[in-house]
Coordinates of C-alpha atoms (C1' of nucleotides) in Angstrom, one line a residue:
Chain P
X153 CA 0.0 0.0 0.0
X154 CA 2.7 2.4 0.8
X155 CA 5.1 2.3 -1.8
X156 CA 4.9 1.6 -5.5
X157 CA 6.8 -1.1 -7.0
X158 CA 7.2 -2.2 -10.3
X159 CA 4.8 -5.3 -11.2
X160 CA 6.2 -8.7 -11.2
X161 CA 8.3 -9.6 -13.6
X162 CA 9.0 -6.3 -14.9
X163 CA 12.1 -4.0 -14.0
X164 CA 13.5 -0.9 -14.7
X165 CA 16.6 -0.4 -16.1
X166 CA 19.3 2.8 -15.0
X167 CA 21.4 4.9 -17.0
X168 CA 24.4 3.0 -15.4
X169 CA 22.8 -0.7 -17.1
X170 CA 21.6 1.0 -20.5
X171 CA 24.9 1.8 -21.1
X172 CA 25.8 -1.7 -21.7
X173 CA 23.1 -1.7 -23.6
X174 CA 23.3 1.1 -26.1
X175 CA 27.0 -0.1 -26.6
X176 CA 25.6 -3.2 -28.0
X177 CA 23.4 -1.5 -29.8
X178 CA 25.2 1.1 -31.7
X179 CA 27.1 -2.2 -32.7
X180 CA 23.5 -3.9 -33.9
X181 CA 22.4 -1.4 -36.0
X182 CA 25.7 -0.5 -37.8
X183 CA 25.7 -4.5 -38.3
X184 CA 22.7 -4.7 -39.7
X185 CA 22.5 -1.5 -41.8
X186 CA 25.8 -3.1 -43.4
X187 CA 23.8 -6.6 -43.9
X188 CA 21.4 -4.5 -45.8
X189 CA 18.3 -4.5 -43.1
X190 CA 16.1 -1.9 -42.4
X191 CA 14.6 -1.0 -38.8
X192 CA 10.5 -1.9 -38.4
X193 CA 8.6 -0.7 -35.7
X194 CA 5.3 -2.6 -35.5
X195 CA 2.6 -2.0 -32.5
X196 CA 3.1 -3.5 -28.8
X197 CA -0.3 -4.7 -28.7
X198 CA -1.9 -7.4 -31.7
X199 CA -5.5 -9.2 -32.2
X200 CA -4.9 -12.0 -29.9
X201 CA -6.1 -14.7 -32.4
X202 CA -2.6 -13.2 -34.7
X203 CA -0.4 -15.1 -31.9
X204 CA -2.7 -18.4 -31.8
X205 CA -2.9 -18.4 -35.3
X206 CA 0.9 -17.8 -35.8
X207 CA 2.5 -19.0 -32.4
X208 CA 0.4 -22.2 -32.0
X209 CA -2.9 -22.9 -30.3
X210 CA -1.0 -25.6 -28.3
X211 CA 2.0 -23.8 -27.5
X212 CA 2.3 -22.8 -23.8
X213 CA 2.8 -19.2 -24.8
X214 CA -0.7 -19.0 -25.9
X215 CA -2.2 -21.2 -24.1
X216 CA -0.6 -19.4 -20.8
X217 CA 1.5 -16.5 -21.2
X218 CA 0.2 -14.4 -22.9
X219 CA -1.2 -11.2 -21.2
X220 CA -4.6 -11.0 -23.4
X221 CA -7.6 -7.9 -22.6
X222 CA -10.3 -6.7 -23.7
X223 CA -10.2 -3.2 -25.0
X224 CA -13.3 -0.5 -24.6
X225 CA -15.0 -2.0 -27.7
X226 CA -14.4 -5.3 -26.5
X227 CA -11.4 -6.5 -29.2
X228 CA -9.8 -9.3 -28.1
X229 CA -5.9 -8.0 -28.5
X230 CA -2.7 -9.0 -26.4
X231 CA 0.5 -7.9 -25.8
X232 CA 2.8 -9.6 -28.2
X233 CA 4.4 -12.3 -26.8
X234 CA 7.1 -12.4 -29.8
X235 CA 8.4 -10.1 -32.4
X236 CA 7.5 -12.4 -35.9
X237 CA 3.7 -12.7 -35.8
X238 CA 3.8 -8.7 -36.0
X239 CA 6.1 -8.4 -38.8
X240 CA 4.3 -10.7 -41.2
X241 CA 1.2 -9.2 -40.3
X242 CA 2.3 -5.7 -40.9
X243 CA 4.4 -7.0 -43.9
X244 CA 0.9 -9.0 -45.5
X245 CA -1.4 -5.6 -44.5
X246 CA 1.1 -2.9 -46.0
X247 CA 1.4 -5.5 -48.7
X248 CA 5.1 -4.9 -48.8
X249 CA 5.9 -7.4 -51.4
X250 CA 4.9 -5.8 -54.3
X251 CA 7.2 -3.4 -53.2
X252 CA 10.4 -5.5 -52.5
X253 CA 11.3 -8.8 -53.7
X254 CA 13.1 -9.5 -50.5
X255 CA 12.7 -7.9 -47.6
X256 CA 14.9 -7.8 -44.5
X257 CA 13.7 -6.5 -40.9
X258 CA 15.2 -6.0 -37.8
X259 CA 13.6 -4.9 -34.9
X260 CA 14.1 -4.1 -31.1
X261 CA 11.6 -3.7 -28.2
X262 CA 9.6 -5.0 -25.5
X263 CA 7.8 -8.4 -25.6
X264 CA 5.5 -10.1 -23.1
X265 CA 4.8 -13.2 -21.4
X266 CA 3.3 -13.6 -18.4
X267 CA 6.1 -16.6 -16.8
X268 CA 7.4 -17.0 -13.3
X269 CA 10.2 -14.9 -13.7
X270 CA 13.6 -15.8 -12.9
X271 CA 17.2 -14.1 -13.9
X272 CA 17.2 -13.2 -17.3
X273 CA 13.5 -14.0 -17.4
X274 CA 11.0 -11.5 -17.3
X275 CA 7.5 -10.8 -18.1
X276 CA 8.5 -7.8 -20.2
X277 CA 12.0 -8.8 -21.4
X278 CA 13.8 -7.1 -24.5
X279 CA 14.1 -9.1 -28.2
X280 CA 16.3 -8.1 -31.1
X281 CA 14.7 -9.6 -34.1
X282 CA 15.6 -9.9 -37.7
X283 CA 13.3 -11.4 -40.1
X284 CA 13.8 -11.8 -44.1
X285 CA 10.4 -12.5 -46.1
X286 CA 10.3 -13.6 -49.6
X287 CA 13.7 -15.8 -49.7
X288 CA 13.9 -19.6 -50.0
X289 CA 17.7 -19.7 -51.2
X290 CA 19.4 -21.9 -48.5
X291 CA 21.7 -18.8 -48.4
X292 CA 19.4 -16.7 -46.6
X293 CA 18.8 -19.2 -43.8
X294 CA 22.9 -18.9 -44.1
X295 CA 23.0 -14.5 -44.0
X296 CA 20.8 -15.1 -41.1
X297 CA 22.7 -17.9 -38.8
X298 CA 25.9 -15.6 -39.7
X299 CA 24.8 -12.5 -38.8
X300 CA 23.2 -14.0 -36.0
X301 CA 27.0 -15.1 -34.8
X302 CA 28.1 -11.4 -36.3
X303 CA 25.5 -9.8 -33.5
X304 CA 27.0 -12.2 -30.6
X305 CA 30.3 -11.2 -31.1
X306 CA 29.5 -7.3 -31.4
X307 CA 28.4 -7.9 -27.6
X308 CA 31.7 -9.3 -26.5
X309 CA 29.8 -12.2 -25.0
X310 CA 33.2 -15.0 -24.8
X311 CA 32.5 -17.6 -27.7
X312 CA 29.0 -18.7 -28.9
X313 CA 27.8 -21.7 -29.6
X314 CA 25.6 -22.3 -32.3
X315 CA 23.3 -25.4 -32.6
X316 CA 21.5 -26.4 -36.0
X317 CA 18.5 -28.8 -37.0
X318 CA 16.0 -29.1 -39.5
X319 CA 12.2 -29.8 -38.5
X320 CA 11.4 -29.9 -41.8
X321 CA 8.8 -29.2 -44.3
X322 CA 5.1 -29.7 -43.0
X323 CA 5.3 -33.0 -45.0
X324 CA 8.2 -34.3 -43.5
X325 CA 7.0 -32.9 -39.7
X326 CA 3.9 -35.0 -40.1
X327 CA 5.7 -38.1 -41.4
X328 CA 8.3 -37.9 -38.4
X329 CA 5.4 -36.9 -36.0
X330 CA 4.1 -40.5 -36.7
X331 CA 7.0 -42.5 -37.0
X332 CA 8.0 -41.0 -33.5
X333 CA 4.7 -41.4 -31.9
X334 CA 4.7 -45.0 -33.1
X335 CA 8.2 -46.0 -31.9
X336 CA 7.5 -43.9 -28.7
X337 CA 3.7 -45.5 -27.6
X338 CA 5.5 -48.8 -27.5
X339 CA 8.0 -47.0 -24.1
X340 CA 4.6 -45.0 -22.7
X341 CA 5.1 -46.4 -19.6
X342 CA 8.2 -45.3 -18.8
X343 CA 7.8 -41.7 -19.6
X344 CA 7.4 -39.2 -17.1
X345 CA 3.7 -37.4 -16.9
X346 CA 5.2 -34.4 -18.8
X347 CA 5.9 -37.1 -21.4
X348 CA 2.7 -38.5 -21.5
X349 CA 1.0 -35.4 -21.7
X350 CA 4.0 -34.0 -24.5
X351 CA 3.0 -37.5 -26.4
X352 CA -0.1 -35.9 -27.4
X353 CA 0.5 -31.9 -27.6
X354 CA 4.1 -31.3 -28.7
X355 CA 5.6 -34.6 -29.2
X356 CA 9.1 -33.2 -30.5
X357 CA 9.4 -31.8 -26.7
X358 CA 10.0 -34.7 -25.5
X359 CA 13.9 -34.7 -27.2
X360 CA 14.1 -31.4 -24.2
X361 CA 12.8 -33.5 -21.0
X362 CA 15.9 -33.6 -18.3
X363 CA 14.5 -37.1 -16.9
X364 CA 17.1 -39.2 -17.1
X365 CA 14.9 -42.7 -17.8
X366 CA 13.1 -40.3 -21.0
X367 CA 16.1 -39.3 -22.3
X368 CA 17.4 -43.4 -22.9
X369 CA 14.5 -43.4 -24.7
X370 CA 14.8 -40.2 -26.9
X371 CA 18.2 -41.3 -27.7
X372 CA 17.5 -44.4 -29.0
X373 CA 14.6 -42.9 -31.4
X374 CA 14.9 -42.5 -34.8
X375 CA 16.9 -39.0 -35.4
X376 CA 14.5 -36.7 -37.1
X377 CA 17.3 -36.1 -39.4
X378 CA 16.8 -39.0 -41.0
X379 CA 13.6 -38.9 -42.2
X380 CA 13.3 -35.7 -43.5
X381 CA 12.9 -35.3 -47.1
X382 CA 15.2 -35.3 -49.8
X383 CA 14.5 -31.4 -50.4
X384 CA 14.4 -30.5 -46.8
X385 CA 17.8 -32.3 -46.4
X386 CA 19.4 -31.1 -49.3
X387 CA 18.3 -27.6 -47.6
X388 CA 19.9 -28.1 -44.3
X389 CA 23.5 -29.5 -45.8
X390 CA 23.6 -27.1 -48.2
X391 CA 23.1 -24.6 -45.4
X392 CA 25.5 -26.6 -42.9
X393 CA 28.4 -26.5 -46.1
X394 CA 28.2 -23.1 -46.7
X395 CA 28.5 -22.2 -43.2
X396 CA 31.0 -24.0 -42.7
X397 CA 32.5 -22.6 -45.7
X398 CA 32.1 -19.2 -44.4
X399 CA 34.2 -20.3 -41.0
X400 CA 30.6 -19.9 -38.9
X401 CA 30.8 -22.4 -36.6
X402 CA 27.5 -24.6 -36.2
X403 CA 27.0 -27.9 -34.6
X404 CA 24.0 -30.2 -35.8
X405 CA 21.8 -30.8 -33.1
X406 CA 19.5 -33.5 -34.1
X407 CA 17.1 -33.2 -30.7
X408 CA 16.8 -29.3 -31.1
X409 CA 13.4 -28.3 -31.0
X410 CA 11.4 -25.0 -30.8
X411 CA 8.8 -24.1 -28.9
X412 CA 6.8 -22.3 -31.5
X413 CA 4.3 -23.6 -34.7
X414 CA 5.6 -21.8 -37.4
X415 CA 9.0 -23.3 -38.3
X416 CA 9.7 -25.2 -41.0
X417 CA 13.0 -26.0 -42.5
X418 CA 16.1 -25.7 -40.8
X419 CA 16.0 -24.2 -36.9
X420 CA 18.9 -22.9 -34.6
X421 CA 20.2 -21.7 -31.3
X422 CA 22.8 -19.6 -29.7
X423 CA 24.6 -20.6 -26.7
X424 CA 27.5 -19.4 -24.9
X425 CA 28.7 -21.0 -21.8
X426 CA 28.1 -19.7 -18.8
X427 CA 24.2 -19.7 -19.4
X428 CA 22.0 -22.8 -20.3
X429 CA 19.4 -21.3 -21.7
X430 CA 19.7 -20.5 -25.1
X431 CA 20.0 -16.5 -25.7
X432 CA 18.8 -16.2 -29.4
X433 CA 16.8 -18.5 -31.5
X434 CA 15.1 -18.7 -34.7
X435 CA 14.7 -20.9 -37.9
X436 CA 12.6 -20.7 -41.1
X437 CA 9.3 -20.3 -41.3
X438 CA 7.7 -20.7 -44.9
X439 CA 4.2 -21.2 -44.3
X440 CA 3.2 -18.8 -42.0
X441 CA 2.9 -15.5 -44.5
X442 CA 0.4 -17.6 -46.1
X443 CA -1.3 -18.9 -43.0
X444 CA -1.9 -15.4 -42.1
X445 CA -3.5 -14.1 -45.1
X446 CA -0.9 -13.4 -47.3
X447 CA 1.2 -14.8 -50.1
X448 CA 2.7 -18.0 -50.5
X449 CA 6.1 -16.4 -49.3
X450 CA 9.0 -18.4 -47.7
X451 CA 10.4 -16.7 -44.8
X452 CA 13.6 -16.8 -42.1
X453 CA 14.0 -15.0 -39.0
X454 CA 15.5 -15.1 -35.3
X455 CA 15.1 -13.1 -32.0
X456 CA 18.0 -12.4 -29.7
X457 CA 16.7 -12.1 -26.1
X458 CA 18.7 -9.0 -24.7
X459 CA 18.2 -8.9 -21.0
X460 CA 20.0 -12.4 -21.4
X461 CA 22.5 -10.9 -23.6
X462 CA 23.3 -7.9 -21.7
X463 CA 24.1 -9.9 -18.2
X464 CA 27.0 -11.3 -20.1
X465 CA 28.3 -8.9 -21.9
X466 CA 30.9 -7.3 -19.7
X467 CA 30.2 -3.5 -18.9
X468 CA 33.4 -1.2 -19.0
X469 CA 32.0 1.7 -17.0
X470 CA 33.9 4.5 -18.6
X471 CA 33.9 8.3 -17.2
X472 CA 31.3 10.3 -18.0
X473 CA 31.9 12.4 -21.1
X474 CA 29.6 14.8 -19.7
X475 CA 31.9 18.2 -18.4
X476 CA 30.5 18.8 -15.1
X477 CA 30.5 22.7 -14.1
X478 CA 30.0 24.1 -11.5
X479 CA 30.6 27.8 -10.1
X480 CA 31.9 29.6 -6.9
X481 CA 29.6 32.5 -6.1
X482 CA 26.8 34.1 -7.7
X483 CA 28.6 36.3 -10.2
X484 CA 30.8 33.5 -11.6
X485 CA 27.2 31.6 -11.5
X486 CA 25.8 34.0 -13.6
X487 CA 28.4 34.4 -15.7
X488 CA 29.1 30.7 -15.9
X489 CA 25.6 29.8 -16.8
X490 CA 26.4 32.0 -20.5
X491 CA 29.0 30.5 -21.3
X492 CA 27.5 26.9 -21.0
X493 CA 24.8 28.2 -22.8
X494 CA 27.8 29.1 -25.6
X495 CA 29.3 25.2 -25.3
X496 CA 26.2 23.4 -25.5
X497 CA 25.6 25.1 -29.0
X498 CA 29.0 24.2 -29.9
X499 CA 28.3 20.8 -29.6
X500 CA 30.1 20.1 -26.0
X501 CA 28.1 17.8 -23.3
X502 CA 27.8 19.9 -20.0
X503 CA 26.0 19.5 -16.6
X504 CA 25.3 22.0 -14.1
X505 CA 25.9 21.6 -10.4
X506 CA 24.2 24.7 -9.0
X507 CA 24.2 24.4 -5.6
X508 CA 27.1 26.9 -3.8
X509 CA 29.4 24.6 -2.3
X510 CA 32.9 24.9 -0.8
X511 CA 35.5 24.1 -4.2
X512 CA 36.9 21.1 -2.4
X513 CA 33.3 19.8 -1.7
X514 CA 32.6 19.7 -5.7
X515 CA 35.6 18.6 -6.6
X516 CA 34.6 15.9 -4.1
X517 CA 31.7 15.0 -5.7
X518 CA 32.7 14.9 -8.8
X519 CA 35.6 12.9 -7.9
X520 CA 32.9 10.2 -6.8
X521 CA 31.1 10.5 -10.0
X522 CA 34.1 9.6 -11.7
X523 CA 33.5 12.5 -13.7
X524 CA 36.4 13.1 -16.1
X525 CA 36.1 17.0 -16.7
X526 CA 35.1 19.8 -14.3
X527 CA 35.0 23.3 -15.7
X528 CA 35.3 25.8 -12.4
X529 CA 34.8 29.7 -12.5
X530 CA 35.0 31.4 -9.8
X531 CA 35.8 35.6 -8.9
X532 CA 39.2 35.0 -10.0
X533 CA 38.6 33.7 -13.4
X534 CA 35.9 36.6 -13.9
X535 CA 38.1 39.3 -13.2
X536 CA 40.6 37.9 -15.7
X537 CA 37.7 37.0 -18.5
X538 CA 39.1 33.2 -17.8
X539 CA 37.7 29.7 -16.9
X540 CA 39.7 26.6 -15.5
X541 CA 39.3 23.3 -16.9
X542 CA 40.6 20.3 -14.8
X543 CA 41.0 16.7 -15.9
X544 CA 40.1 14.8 -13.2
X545 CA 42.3 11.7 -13.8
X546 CA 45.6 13.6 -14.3
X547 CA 44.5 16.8 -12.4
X548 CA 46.0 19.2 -15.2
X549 CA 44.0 22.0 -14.8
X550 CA 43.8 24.3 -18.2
X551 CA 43.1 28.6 -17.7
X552 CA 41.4 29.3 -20.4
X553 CA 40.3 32.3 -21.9
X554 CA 36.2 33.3 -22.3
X555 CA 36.5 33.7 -26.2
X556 CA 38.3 30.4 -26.7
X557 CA 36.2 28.2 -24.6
X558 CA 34.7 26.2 -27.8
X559 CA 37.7 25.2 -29.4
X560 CA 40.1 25.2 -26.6
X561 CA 38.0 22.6 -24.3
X562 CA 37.6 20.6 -27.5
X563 CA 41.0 20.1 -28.1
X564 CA 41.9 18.9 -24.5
X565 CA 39.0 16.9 -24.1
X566 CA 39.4 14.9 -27.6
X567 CA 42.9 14.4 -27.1
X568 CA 43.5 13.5 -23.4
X569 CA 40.3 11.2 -23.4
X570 CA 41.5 9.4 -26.4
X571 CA 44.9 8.9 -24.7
X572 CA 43.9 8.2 -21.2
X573 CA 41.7 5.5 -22.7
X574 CA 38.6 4.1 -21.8
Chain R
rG113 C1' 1.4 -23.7 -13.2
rU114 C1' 4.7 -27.2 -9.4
rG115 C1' 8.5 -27.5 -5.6
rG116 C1' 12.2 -24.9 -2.5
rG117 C1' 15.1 -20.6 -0.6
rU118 C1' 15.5 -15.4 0.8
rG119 C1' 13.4 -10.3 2.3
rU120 C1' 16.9 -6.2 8.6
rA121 C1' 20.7 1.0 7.2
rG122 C1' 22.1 3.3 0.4
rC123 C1' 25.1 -1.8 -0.3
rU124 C1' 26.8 -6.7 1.8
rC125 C1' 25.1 -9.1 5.9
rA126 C1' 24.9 -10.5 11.6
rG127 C1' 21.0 -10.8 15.3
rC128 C1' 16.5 -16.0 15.2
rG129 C1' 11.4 -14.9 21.8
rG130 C1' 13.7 -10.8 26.5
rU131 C1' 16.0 -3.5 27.6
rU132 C1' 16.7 1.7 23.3
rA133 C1' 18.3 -3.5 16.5
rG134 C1' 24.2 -4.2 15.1
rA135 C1' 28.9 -4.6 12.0
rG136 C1' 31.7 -3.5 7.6
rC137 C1' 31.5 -0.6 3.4
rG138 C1' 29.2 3.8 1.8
rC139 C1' 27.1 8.7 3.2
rC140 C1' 27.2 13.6 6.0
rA141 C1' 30.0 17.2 9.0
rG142 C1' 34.7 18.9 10.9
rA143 C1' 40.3 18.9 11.1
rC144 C1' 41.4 21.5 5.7
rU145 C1' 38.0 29.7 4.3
rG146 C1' 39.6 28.4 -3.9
rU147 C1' 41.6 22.3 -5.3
rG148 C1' 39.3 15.6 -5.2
rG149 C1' 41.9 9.6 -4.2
rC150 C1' 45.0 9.2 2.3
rU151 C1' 44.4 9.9 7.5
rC152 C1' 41.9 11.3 12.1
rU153 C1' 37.4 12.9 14.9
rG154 C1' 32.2 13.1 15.3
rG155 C1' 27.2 12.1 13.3
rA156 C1' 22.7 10.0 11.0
rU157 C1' 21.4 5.6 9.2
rG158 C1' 15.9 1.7 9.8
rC159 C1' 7.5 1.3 9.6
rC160 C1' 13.4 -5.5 10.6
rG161 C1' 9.0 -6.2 2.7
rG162 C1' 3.4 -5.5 4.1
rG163 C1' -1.0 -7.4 6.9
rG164 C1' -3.0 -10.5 10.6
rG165 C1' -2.3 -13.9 14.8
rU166 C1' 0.1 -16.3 19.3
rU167 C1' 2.6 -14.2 23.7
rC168 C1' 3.5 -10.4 29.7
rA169 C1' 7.0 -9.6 25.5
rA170 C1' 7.9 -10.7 18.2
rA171 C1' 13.0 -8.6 13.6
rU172 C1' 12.8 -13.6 15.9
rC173 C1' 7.2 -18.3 16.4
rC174 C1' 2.5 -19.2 13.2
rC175 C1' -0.8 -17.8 9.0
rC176 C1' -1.8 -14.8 4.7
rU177 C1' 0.3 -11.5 1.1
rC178 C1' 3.9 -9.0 -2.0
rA179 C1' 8.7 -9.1 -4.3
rC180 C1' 13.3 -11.4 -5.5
rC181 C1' 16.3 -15.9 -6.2
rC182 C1' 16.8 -21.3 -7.5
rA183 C1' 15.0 -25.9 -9.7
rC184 C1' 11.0 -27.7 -12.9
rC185 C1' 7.4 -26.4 -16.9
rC186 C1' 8.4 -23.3 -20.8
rC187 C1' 11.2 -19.9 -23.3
rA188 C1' 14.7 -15.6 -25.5

RNA sequence: GUGGGUGUAGCUCAGCGGUUAGAGCGCCAGACUGUGGCUCUGGAUGCCGGGGGUUCAAAUCCCCUCACCCACCCCA
């Protein structure tokens, strides 16, 4: 009752942790841009049957997680549990494929699912997605696993892991379905109830259960690998050959599975080693722009989960680059606050402290806020039209003149950041 | 959704029926009136997550609730 608090599940996140953050992101989009994608910014909040349509009916996300309402004209919408569903519907309404033979999407943002949380699992939690509709060269599945790896690597995570299976073609997922519920029905008995229950719903889940007396089962079954069709094979070695032409490393994974309806073809992972979970995933998906209205387009995509991301990418806090100012008495404050004014239209970051303090008090402070430049003016520098800039890691302190302030503070702070480092 | 753990100062935690709730770090003030990292001295830390109950007495025991963490389920 007293205090506000953030709902479960959901978390704010500080200057200090979206700095690690917008490093890796300044590194995405440059990535990207130079893959040849373009940014898409779709709406938080779908028609709820767009998810059970697209996700699955039987997939635990809709089925559970998803956080579904009502709106004042009673529309049944959601908040998007996952990034994909979103683009293909904006992709099919806009009818974007008349205008481009291939397109290629990324987007970033918030998605929801209402889960217990856990670390580096929350209700709203942060996905970086890339999708490309209208390809069904083995190459594109190949751009995407690679740039996939690209993105990894841009967030300094140490080495990641990427795992690669086919599901195959709706043909050949039916065909395995039953050739795995037949060889499975003759073990029932020895499943565990999540495997008696996966036996019916998702039966390709049972490769993921942790049970030790279900997994001597799963691994004697016959490898969906096997029976896939002659295309849908071709697809995934051409895919594995040129990848590993390419020097991306990829490891078949003949049990990997996803979680969600809509993949097709060849399907993949990301892990690196200090977490189990898997922090990106994604696969192709050549059915679903037709499922949901549109064309018979094939499609690939993946998701990067961030918040995962983010926890293991190391975070160098650096100084601020911000020049903290900060005046002694109400003349120099006066005076002070113009020529800030000046700086800040010349480009230069600065930040105010106005409160009258003692000199060694701000110098304190700023000390603590590992601030790397303080620009001080006081009655002294007044009477001599001057300003002193000190460098709070060497403590070189500059006098400099009123009329030079632009140029002069950008030359010392360019070069003595650069060479102090960061 | 299932099972378990933890919530005490800004942070890390101790206290686990018995005066006025503690330590370290951090913070504030002074020594030091315009020059920060050290030192010394002093100070404040707080609805003991919230609500209810048991008791002469509850941070401590019980119930409920909220949040976080862990393992499942699932997923990124």
């Amino acid at each position: 009752m007293e205090g506000y608090q953030a709902p479960r599940g959901m978390r704010d996140i500080f200057p200090e942790e979206l700095e690690t953050w917008q490093e890796f992101e300044e590194q995405a989009r440059s990535l990207l841009t130079r893959y040849g994608y373009q940014e898409i910014r779709t709406p938080l909040v779908e028609e709820k049957s767009l998810f059970e349509r697209s996700v699955g009916q039987d997939t635990d996300i809709v089925m559970k997680e998803m956080y579904t309402f009502l709106d004042r004209k009673g529309r049944n919408l959601a908040l998007r549990p996952e990034g994909t569903a979103s683009v293909v519907r904006a992709y099919i309404q806009s009818q974007y494929y008349q205008r481009k033979k291939i397109s290629r999407f990324w987007y970033e943002g918030p998605m929801f699912r209402y889960d217990r949380p856990q670390k580096g699992r929350y209700r709203q939690f942060y996905q970086l997605g890339v999708e490309i509709l209208g390809g069904k060269d083995p190459y594109f599945d190949v751009e995407a696993i690679s740039l996939l790896r690209e993105l990894v690597v841009a967030a300094e995570v140490s080495d990641a892991q990427i795992h690669l299976n086919s599901l195959g073609c709706p043909a050949c997922q039916q065909n395995y379905r039953e050739i795995l519920r037949t060889f499975l029905r003759s073990n029932e008995v020895r499943f565990c109830q999540d495997c008696q229950r996966r036996l019916q719903s998702n039966i390709l889940r049972i490769f993921d259960c942790k049970n030790a007396q279900c997994a001597e089962v799963v691994r004697v079954s016959p490898p969906l690998i096997d029976k896939l069709c002659t295309s849908c094979l071709a697809h995934l070695q051409a895919v594995k050959e040129a990848l590993d032409n390419l020097g991306v490393p990829v490891k078949i994974d003949q049990w990997l599975v996803r979680g969600l309806d809509y993949y097709t073809g060849p399907v993949f992972e990301a892990f690196v080693s200090q977490e189990t979970n898997a922090i990106a995933a994604g696969g192709r998906y050549d059915t679903l722009v037709s499922s949901l209205g549109g064309p018979n387009l094939p499609a690939v995509g993946f998701a990067i989960g961030l918040d995962r991301l983010m926890t293991l990418k190391d975070s160098r806090t650096h100084r601020a680059s911000v020049i903290r100012a900060f005046f002694l008495g109400g003349r120099a404050k006066s005076v002070g606050i113009s020529l800030i004014d000046n700086l800040r239209r010349l480009g230069l970051a600065v930040e105010v402290d106005y409160e009258d303090r003692p000199l060694k008090t701000h110098l304190q402070i700023a000390h603590r806020e590992k601030i790397q430049w303080c620009l001080i003016m006081g009655e002294n520098e007044i009477a001599q039209q001057k300003f002193l800039l000190k460098n709070m890691e060497t403590r070189h302190q500059y006098t400099i003149a009123l009329n030079e302030a632009g140029q002069k503070i950008r030359e010392l702070t360019c070069s003595e950041t650069a060479s102090v480092g960061k």
